[in-house]
Short mmCIF file of C-alpha atoms in Angstrom, two decimals:
data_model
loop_
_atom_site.label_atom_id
_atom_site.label_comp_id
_atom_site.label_asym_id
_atom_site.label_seq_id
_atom_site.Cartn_x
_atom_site.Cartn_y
_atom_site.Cartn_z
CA UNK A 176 -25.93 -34.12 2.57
CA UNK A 177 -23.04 -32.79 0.45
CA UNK A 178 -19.51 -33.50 1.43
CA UNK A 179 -17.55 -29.98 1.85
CA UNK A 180 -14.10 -30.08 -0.62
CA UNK A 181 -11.84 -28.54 0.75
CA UNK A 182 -10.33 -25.56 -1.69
CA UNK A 183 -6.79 -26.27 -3.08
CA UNK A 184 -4.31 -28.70 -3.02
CA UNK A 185 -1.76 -29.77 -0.37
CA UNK A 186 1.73 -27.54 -1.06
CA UNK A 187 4.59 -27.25 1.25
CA UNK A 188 7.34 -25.33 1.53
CA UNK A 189 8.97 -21.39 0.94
CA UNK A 190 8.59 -18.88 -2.07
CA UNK A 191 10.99 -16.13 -1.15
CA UNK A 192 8.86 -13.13 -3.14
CA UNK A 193 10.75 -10.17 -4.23
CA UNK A 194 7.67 -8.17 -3.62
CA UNK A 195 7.47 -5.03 -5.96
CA UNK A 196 6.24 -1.47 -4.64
CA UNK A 197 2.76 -0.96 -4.03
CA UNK A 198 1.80 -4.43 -3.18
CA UNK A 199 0.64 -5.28 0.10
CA UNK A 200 1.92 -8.27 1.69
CA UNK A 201 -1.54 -9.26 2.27
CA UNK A 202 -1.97 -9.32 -1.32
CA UNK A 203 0.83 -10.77 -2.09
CA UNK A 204 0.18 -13.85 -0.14
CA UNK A 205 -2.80 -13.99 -1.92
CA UNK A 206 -1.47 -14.00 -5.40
CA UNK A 207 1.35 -17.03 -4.47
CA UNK A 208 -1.59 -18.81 -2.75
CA UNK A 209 -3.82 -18.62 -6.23
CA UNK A 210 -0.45 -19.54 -8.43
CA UNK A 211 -0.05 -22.71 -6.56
CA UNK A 212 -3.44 -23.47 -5.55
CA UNK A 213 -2.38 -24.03 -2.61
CA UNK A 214 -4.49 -24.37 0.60
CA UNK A 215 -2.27 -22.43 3.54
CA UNK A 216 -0.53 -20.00 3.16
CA UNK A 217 1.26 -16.93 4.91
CA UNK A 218 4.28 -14.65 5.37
CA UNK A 219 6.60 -13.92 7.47
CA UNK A 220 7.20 -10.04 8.33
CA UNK A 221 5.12 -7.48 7.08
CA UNK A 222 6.58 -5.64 4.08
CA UNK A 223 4.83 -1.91 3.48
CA UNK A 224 3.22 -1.52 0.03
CA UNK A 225 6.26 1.72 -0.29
CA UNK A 226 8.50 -1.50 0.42
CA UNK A 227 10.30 -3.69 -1.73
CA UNK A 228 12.42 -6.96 -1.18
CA UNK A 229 12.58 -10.36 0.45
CA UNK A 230 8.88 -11.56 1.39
CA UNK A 231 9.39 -15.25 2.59
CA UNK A 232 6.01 -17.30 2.15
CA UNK A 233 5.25 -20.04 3.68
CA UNK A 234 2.85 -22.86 2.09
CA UNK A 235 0.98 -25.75 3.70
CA UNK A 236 3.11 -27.22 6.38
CA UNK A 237 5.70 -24.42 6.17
CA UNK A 238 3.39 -22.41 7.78
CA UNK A 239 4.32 -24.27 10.89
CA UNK A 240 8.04 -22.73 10.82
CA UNK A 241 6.98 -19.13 10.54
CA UNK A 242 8.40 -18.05 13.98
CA UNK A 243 11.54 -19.26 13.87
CA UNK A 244 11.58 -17.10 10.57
CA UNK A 245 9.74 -14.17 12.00
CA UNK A 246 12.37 -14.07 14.88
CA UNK A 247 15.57 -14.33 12.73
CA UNK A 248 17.60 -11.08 11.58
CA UNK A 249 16.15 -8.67 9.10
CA UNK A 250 18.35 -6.41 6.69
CA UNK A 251 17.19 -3.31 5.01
CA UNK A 252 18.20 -0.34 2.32
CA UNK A 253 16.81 2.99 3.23
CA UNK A 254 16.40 6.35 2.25
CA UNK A 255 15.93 9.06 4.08
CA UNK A 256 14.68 12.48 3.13
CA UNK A 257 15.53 14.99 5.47
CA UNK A 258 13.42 18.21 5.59
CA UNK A 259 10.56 16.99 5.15
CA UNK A 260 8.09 15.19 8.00
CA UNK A 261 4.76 12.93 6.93
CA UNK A 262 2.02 11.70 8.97
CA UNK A 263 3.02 8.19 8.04
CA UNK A 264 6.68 8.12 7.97
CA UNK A 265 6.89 7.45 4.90
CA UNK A 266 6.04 9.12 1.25
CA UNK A 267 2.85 7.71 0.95
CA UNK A 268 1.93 10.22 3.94
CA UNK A 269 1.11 13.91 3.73
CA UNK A 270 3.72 16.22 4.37
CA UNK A 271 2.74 17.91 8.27
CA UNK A 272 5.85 19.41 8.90
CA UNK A 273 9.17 21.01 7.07
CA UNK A 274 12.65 21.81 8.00
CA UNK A 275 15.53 24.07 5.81
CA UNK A 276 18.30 22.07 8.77
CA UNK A 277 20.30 19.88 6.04
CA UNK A 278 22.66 17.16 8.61
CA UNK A 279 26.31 16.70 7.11
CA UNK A 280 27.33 13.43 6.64
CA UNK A 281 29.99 13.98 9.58
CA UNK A 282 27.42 14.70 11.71
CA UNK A 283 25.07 11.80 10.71
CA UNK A 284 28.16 9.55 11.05
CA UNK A 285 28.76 10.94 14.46
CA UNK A 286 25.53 9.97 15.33
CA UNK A 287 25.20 6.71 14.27
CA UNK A 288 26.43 4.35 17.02
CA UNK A 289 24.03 6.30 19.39
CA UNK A 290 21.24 4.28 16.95
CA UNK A 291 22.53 0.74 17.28
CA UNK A 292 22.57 -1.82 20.09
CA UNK A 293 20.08 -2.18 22.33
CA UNK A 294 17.25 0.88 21.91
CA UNK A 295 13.84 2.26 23.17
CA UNK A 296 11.48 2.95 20.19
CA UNK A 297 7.95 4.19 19.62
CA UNK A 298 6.24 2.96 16.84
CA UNK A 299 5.09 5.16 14.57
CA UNK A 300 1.01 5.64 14.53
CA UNK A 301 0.76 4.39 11.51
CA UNK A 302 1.70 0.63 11.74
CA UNK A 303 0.98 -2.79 12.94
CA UNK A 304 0.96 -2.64 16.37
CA UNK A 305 -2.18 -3.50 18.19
CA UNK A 306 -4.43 -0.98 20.76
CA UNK A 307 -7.12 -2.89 22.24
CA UNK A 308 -7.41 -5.47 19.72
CA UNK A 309 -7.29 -2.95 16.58
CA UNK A 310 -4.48 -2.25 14.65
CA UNK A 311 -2.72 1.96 15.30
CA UNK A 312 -2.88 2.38 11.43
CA UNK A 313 -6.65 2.34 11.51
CA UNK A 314 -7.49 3.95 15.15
CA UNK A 315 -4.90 6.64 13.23
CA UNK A 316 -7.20 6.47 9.57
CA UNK A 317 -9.92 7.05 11.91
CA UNK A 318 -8.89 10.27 13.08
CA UNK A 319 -8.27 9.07 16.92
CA UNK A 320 -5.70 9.55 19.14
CA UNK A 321 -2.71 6.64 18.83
CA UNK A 322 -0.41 6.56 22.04
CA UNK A 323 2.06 4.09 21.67
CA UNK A 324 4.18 2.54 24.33
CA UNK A 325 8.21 2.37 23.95
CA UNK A 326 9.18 -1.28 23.02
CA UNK A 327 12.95 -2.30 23.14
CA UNK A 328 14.38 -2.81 19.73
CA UNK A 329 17.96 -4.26 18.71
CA UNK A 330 19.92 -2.55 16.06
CA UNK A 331 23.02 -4.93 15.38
CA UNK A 332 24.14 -3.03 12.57
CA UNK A 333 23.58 0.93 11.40
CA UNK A 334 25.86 2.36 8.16
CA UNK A 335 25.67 5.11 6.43
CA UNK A 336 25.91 3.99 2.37
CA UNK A 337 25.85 7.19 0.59
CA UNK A 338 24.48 11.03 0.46
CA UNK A 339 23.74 11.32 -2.94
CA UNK A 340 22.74 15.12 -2.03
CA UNK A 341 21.61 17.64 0.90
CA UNK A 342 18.12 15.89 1.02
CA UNK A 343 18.79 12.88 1.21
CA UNK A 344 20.92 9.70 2.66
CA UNK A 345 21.05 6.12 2.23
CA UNK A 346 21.35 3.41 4.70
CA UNK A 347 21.49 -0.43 5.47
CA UNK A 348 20.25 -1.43 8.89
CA UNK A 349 20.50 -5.36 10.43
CA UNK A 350 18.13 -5.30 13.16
CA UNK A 351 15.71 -7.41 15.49
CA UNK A 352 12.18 -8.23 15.62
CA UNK A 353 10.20 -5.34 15.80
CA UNK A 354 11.83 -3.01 14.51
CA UNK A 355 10.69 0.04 12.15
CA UNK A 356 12.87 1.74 9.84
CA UNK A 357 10.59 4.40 9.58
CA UNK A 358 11.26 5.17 13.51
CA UNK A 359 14.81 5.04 13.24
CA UNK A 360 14.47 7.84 10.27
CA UNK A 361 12.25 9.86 12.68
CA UNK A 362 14.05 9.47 15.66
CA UNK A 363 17.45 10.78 13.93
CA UNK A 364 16.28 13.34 11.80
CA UNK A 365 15.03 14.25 15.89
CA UNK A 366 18.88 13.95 17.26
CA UNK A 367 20.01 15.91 14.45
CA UNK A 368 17.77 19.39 14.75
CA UNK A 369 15.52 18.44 11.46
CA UNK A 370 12.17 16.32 10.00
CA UNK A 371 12.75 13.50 8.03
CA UNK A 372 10.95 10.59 6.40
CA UNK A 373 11.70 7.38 4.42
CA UNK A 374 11.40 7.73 0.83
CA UNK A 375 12.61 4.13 -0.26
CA UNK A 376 12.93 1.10 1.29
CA UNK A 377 14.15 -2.44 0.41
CA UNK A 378 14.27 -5.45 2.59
CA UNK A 379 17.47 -7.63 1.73
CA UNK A 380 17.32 -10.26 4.23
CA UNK A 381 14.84 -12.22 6.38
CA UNK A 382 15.99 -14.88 9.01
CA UNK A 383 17.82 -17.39 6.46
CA UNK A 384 16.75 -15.77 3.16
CA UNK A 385 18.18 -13.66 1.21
CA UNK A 386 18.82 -11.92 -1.71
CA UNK A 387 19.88 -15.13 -3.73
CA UNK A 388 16.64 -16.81 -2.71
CA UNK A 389 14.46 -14.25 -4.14
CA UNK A 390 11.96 -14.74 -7.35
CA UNK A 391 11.06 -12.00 -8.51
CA UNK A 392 7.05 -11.86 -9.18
CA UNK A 393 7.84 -11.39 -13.05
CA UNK A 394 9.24 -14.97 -12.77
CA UNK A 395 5.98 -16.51 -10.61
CA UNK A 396 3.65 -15.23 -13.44
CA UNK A 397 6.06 -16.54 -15.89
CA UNK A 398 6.51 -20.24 -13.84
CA UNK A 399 2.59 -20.65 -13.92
CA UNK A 400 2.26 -23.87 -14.83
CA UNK A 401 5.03 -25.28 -13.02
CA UNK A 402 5.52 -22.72 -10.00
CA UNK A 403 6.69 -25.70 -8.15
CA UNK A 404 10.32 -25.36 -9.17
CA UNK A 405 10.52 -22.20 -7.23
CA UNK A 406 9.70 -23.56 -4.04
CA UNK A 407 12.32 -23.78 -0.76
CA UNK A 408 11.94 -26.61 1.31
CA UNK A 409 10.19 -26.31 4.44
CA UNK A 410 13.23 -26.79 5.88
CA UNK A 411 14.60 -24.00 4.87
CA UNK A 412 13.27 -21.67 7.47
CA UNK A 413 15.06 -23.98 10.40
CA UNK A 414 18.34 -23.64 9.45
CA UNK A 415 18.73 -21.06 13.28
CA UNK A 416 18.08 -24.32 15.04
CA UNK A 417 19.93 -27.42 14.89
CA UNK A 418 18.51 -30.96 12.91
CA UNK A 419 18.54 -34.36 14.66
CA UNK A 420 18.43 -37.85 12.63
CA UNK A 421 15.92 -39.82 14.74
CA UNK A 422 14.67 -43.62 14.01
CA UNK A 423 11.73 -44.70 13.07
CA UNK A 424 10.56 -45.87 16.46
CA UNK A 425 11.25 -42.53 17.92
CA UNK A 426 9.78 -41.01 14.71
CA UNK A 427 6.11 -42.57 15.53
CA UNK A 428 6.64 -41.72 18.67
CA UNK A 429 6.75 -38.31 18.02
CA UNK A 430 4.02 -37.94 15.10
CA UNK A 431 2.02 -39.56 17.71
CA UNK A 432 2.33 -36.81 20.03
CA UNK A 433 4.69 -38.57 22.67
CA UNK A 434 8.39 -37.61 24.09
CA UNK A 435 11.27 -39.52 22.66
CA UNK A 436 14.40 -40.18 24.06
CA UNK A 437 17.25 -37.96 22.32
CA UNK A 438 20.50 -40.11 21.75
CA UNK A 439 24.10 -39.20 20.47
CA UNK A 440 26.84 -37.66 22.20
CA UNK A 441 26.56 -34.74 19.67
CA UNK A 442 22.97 -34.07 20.66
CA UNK A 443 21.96 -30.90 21.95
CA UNK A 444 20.95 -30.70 25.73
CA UNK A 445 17.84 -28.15 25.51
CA UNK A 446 16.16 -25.32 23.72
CA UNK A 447 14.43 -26.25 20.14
CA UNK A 448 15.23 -28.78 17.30
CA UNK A 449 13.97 -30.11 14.30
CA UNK A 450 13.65 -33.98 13.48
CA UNK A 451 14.22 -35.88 10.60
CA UNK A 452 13.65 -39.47 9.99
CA UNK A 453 15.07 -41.01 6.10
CA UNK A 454 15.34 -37.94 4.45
CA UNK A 455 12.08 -36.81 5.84
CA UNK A 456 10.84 -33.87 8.16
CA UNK A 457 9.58 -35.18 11.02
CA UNK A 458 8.71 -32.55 14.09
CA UNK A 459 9.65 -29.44 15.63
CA UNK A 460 10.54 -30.74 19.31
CA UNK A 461 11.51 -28.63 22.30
CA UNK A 462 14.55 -30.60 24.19
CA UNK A 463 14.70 -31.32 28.12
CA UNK A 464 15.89 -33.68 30.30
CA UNK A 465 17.45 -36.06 27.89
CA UNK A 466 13.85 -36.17 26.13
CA UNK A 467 12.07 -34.71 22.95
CA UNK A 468 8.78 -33.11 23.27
CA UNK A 469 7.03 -32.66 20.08
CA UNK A 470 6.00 -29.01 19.88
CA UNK A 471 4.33 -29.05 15.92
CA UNK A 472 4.73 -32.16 14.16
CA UNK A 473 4.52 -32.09 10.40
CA UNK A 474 2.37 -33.78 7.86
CA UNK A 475 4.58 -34.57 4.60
#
């Protein structure tokens, strides 16, 4: 009876992808997977193939941190093109609907803070979300029906950058989990008596990456042989929740799937932590009662 190998090699950490336009996140996973021959891998936040910018992927045990990444802020550059409505949103969409209203740029900057804090957003049909276990983008391919429910969405930050003409403006959001840009476009253009849809869009931040973290895919290809150099640590995508120096006793404790006691006057007194033990990554732990609960506990 042959033994099943198991495909690729054991590779931890972050590669930060400056993902070009019109590649899918999907496939872009795919393509850092195959330069590292690695065996796990996957992103954190979808990126649109109209969308460029900060793709964080995580490899092997990395892959264990992707929530805390998922949850963290997310920055982007937009343009919007009023006038003009598409059935996705976005200019990869068909245009179903026109407009000759033209906002100012007073009255877009009026405007604005009624589009950040807390909000009440529909997604648009063509996107992520699940109905019934399939995703709205292809119920919406399919022809059918998509009825989305509202979701609250937080907008910490909404300015206007430029208006390089009547058509179109440029913005930078910094907003929650959840969010789509392409909504916020809608649901202005909406406010302000006109269509509109996105036309660019960049991601500049995820969580703790940014724009200095980014390799551009260019520099993958190029970094072939060695993509190693590129990589974050796993680490990296933690830096929203505090680190604790533990032991060694309280280190096997933990890899071995039991509490252990949390010590220091400096320690934290609940929520989520990450454990390190000589220089090495230990466990994410969840903190209670003076105790540490391993939550994922990492193989490195």
């Amino acid at each position: 009876m042959s033994r099943r190998r198991n495909k690729g090699r054991d590779v931890d950490g972050w590669l930060v992808l400056d993902k070009p336009v019109g590649m899918t996140s999907t496939e872009a996973v795919a393509k850092v997977k195959r330069a590292f021959d690695a065996k796990k891998a996957g992103h954190a936040g979808t990126l649109d193939p109209l969308a460029s910018g900060c793709l964080p992927i995580a490899l092997g045990e990395a892959t264990k941190t992707v929530a805390f990444v998922m949850d963290g802020r997310k920055v982007y550059e937009f343009t919007v093109r009023w006038g003009e409505k598409t059935e996705t949103d976005d200019r990869e969409g068909p245009v179903v609907e026109r407009s000759d209203v033209r906002p100012s740029e007073d009255d877009i900057r009026a405007l604005i803070p009624d589009f950040t804090g807390t909000l009440s957003q529909v997604p648009p049909r063509y996107s992520a979300v699940k109905i019934a276990g399939e995703r709205a983008y292809d119920l919406a391919r399919d022809g059918e029906t998509v009825e989305l429910e509202p979701r609250e969405i937080v907008v910490h930050r909404l300015d206007l950058v430029d208006c390089p003409d009547a058509d179109h403006a440029i913005f930078h959001a910094e907003c929650g989990k959840g969010t789509y840009v392409r909504a916020l476009a809608r649901d202005m253009a909406e406010e302000l008596g006109t269509v509109a849809h996105v036309s660019a869009l960049r991601r500049l931040v995820v969580g703790p990456f940014g724009e200095d973290d980014m390799v551009p895919y260019s520099e993958l290809e190029a970094n072939a042989e060695t993509p190693g150099a590129l990589l974050r640590p796993v680490e990296a995508g933690l830096t929203d929740i505090p680190s604790i120096r533990i032991d060694n006793q309280a280190a096997m404790r933990l890899r071995n799937g039991q509490a252990a006691f949390l010590r220091g006057a400096d320690a934290p007194i609940g929520g989520s932590a990450y454990t390190v033990s000589e220089g090495r990554l230990v466990a994410l732990v969840d903190i209670a009662g003076g105790e540490m609960n391993p939550r994922r506990v990492f193989k490195l």
